[in-house]
mmCIF file with all atom_site columns, C-alpha atoms in Angstrom:
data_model
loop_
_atom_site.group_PDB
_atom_site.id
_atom_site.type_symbol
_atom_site.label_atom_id
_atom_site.label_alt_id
_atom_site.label_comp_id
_atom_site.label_asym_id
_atom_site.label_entity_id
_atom_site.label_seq_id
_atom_site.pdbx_PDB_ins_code
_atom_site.Cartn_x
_atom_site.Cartn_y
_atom_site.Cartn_z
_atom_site.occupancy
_atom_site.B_iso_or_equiv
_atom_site.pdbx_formal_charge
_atom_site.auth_seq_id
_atom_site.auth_comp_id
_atom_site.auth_asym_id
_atom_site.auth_atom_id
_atom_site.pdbx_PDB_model_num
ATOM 1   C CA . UNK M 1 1   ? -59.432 -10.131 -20.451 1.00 70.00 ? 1   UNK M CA 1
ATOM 2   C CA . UNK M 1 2   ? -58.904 -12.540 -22.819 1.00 89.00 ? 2   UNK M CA 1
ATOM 3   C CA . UNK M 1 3   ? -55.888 -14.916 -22.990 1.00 89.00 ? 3   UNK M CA 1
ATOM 4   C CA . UNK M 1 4   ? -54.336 -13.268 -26.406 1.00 90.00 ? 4   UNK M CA 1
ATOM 5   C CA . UNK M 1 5   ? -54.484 -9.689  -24.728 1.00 91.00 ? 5   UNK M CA 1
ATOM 6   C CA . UNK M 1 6   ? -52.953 -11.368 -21.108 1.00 91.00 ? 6   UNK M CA 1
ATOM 7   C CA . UNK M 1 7   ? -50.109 -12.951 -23.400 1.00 93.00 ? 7   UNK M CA 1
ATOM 8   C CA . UNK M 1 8   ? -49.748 -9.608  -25.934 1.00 93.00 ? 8   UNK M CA 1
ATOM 9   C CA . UNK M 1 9   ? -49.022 -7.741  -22.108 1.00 94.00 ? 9   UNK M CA 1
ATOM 10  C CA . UNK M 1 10  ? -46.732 -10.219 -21.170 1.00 95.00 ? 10  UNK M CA 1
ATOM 11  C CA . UNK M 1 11  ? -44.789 -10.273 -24.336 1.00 95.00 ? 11  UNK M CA 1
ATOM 12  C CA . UNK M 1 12  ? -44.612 -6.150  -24.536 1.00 96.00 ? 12  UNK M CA 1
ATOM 13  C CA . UNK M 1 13  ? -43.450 -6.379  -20.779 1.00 95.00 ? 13  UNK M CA 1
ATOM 14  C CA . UNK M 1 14  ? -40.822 -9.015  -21.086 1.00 96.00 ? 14  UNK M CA 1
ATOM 15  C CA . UNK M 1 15  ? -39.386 -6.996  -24.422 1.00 96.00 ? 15  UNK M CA 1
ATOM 16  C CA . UNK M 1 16  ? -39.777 -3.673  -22.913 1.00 96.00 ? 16  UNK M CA 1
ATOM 17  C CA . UNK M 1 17  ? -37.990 -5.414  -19.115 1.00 96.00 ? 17  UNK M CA 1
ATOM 18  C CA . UNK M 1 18  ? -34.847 -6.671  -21.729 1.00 95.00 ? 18  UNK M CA 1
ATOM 19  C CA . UNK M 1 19  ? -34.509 -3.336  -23.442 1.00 96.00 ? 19  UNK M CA 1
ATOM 20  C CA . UNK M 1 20  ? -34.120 -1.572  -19.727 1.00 95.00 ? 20  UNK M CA 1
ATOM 21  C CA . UNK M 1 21  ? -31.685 -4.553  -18.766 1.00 96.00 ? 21  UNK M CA 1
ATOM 22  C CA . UNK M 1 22  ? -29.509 -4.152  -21.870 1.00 96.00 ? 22  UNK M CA 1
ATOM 23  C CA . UNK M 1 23  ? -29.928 0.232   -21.203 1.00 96.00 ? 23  UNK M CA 1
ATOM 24  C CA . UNK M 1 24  ? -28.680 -0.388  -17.606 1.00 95.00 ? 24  UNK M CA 1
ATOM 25  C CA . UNK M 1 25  ? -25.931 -2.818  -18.434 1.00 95.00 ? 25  UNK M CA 1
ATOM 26  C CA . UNK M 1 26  ? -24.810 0.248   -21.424 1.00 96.00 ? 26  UNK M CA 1
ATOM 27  C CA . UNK M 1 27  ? -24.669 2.924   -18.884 1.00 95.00 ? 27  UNK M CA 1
ATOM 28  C CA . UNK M 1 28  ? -22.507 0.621   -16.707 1.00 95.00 ? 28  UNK M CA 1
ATOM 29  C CA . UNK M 1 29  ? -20.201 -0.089  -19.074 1.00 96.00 ? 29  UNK M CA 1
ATOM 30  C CA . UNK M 1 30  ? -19.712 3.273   -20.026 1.00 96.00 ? 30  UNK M CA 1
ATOM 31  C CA . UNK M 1 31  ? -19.522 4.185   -16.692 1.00 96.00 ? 31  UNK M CA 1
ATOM 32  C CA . UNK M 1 32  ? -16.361 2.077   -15.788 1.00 95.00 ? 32  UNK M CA 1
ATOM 33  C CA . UNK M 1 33  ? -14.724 3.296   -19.112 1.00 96.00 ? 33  UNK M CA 1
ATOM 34  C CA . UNK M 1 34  ? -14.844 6.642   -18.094 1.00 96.00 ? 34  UNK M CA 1
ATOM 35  C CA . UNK M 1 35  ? -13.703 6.011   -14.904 1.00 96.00 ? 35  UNK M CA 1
ATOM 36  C CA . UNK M 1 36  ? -10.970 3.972   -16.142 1.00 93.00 ? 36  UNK M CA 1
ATOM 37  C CA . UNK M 1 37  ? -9.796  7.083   -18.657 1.00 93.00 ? 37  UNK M CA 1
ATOM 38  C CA . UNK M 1 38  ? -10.248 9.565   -15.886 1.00 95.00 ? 38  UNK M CA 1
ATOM 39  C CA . UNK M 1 39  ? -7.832  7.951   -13.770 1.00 94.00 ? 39  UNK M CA 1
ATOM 40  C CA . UNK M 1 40  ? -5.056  7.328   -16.624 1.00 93.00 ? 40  UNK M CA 1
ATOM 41  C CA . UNK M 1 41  ? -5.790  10.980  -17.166 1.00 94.00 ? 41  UNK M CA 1
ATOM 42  C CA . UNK M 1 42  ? -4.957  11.960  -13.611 1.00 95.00 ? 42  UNK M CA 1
ATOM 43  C CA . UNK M 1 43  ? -2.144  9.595   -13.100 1.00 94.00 ? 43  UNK M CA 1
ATOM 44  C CA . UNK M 1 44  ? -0.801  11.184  -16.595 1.00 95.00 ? 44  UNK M CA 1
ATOM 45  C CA . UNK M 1 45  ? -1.305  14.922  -14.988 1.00 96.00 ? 45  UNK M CA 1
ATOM 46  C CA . UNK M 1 46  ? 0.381   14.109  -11.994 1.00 96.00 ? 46  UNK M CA 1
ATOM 47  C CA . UNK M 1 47  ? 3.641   12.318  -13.343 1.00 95.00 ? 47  UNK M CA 1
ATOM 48  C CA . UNK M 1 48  ? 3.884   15.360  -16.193 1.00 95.00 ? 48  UNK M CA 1
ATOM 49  C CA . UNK M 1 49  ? 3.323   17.639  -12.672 1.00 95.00 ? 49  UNK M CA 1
ATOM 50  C CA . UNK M 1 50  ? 6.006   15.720  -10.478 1.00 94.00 ? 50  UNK M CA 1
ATOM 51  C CA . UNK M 1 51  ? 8.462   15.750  -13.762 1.00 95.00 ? 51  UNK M CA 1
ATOM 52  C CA . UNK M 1 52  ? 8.731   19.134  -13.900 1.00 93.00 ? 52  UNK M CA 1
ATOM 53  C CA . UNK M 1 53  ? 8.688   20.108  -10.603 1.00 93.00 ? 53  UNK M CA 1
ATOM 54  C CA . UNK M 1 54  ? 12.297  18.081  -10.483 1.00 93.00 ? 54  UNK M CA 1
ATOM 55  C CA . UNK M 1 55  ? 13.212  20.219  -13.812 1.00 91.00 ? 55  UNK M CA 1
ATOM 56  C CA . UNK M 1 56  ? 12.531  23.245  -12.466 1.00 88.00 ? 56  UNK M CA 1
ATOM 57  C CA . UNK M 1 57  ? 14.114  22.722  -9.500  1.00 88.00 ? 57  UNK M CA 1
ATOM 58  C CA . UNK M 1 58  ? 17.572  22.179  -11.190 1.00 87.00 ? 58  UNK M CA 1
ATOM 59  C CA . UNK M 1 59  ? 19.583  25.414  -10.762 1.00 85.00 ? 59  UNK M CA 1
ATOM 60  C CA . UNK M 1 60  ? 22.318  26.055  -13.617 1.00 82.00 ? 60  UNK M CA 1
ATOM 61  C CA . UNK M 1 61  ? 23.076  29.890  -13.233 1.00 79.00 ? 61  UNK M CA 1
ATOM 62  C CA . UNK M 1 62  ? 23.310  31.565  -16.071 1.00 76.00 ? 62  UNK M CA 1
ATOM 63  C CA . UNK M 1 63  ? 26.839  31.910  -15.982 1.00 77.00 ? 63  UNK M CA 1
ATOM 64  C CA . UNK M 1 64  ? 27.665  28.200  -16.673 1.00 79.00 ? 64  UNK M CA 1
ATOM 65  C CA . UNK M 1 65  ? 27.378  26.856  -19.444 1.00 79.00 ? 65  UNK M CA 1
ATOM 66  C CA . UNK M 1 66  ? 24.427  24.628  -19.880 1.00 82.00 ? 66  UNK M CA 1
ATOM 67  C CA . UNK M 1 67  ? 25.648  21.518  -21.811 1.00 79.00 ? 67  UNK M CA 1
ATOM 68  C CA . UNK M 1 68  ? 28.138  21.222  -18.846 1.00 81.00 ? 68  UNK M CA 1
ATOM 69  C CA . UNK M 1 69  ? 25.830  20.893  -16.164 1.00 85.00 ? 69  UNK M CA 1
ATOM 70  C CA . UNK M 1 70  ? 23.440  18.862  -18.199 1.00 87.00 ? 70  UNK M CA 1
ATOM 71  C CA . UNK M 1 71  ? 24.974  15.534  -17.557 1.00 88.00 ? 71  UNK M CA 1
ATOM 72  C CA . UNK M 1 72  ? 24.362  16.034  -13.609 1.00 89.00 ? 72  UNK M CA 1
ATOM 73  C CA . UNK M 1 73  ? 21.177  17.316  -14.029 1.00 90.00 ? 73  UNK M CA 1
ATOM 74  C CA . UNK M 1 74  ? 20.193  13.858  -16.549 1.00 92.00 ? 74  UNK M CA 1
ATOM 75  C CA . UNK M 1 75  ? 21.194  11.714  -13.598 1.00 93.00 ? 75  UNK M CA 1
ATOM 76  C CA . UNK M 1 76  ? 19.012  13.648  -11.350 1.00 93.00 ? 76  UNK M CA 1
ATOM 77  C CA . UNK M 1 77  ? 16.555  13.042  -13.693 1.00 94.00 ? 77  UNK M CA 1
ATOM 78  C CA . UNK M 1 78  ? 16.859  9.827   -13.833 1.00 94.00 ? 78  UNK M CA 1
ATOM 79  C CA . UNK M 1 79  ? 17.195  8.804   -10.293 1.00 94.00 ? 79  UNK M CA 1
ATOM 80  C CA . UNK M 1 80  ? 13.809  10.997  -8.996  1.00 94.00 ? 80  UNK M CA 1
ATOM 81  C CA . UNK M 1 81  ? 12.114  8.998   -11.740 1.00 93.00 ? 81  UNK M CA 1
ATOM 82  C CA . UNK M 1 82  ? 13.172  5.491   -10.146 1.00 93.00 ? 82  UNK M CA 1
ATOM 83  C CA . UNK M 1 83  ? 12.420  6.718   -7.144  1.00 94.00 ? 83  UNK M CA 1
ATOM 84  C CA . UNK M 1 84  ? 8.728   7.513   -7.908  1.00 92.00 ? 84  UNK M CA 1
ATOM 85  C CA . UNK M 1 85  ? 8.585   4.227   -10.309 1.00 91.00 ? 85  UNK M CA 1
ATOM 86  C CA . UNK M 1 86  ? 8.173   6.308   -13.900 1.00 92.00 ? 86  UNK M CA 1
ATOM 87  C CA . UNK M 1 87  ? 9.551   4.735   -17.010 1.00 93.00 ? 87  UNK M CA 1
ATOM 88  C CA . UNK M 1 88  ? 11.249  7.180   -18.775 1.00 94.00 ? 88  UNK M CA 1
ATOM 89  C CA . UNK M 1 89  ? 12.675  6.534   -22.161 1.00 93.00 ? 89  UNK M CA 1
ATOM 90  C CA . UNK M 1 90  ? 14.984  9.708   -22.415 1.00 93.00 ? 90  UNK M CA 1
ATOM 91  C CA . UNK M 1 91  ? 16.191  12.773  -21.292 1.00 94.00 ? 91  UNK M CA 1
ATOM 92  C CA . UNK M 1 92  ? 17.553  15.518  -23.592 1.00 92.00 ? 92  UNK M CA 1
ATOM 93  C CA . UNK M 1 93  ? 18.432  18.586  -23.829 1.00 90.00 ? 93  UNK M CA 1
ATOM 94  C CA . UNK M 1 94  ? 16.267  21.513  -25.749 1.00 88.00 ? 94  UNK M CA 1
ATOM 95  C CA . UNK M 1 95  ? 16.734  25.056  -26.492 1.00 83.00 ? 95  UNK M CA 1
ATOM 96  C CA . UNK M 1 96  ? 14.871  27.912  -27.706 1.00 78.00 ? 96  UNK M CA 1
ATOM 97  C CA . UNK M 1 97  ? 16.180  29.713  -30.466 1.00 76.00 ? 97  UNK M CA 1
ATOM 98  C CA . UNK M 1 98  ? 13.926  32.739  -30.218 1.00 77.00 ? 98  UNK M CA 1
ATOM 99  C CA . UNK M 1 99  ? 14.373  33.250  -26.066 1.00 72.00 ? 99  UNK M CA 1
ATOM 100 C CA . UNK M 1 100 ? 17.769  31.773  -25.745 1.00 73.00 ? 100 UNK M CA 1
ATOM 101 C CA . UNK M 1 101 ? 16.041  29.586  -23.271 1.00 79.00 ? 101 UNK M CA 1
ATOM 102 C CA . UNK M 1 102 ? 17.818  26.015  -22.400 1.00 85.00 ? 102 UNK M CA 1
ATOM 103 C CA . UNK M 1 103 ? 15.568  23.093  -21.102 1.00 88.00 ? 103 UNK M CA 1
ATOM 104 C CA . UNK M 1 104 ? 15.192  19.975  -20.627 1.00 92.00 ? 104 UNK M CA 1
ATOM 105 C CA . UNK M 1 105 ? 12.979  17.285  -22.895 1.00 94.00 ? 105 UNK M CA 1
ATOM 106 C CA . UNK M 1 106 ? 11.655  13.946  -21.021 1.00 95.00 ? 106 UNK M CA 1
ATOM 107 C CA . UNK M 1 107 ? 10.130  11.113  -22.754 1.00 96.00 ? 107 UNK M CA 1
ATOM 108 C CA . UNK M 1 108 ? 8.026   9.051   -20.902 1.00 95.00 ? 108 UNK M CA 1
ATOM 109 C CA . UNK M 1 109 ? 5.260   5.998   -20.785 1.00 94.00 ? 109 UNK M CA 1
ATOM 110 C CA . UNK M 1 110 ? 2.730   5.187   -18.354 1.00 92.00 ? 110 UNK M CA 1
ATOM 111 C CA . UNK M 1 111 ? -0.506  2.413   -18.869 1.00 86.00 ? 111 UNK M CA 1
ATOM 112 C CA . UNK M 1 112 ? 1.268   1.964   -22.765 1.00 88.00 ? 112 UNK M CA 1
ATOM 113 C CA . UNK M 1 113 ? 1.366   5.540   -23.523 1.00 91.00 ? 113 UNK M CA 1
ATOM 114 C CA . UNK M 1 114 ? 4.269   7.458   -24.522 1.00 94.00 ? 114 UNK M CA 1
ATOM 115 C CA . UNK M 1 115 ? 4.575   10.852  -23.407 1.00 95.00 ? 115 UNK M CA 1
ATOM 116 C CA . UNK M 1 116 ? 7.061   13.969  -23.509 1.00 95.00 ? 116 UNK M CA 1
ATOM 117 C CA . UNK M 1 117 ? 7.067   16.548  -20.757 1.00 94.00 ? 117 UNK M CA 1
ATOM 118 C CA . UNK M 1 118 ? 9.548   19.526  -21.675 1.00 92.00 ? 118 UNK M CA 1
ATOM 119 C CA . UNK M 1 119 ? 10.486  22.001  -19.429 1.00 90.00 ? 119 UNK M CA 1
ATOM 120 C CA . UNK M 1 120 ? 13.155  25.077  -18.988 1.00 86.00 ? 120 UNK M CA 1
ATOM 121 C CA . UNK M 1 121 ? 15.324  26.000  -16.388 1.00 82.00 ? 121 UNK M CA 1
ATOM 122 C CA . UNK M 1 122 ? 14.215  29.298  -15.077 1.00 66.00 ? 122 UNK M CA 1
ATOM 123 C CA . UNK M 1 123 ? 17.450  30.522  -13.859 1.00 57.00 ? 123 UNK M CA 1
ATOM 124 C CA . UNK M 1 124 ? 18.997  31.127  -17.510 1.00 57.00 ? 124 UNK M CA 1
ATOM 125 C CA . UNK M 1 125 ? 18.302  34.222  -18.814 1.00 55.00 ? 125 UNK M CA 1
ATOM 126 C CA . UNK M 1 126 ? 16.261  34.814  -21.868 1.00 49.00 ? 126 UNK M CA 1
ATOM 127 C CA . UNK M 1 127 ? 17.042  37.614  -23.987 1.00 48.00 ? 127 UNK M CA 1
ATOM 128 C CA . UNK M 1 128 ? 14.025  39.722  -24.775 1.00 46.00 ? 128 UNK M CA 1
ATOM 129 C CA . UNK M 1 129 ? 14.819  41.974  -27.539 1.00 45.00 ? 129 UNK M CA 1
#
């Protein structure tokens, strides 16, 4: 072989070893970003999950009037989510218009993100017309 073809090899090999190195540090990267979003994701899921859990497990029967108990049922709020360490903004109360259904709205943030998990109490009855 003659020294331009040994140096032409070495040159194609050294530009072809970079474009594999800067491939496999890509993939990497993208790797640990989607790990990173997958867990936000999950940690999101299960905070929404453990919220209402806690909401549904508030029992107003449908005989008392909601806006009543809904002061208690705040605090409760409140306290199960200093307990588990979630930073939550507000609680309100919601209702339904169409299924005369009363529930209850949290705002939340985790990682910089807001989010709202709404839920209704099961024990008040719904009228289904």
């Amino acid at each position: 072989m003659k020294l331009t073809e040994v140096l032409a090899c070495i040159v194609i090999f050294l530009i072809s070893s970079a474009a594999f190195m800067e491939s496999l540090a890509a993939v990497s990267k993208g790797t640990a970003r989607a790990e990173s979003a997958s867990r936000a994701a999950s940690a999101a899921l299960k905070t929404d999950r453990l919220l209402r859990e806690e909401i549904q497990s508030i029992e107003i029967p449908y005989w008392n009037n909601f806006s009543h108990k809904y002061e208690a049922a705040a605090e409760r709020i409140l306290a199960f989510a200093e307990k588990h360490s979630i930073a939550v903004s507000s609680v309100s109360p919601v209702y339904d218009k169409v299924h005369r259904a009363e529930g209850i709205k949290v705002e939340w943030s985790l990682g910089g993100s807001n989010y709202v998990t709404q839920e209704y109490i099961k024990q008040r009855i719904a009228d289904e017309e």
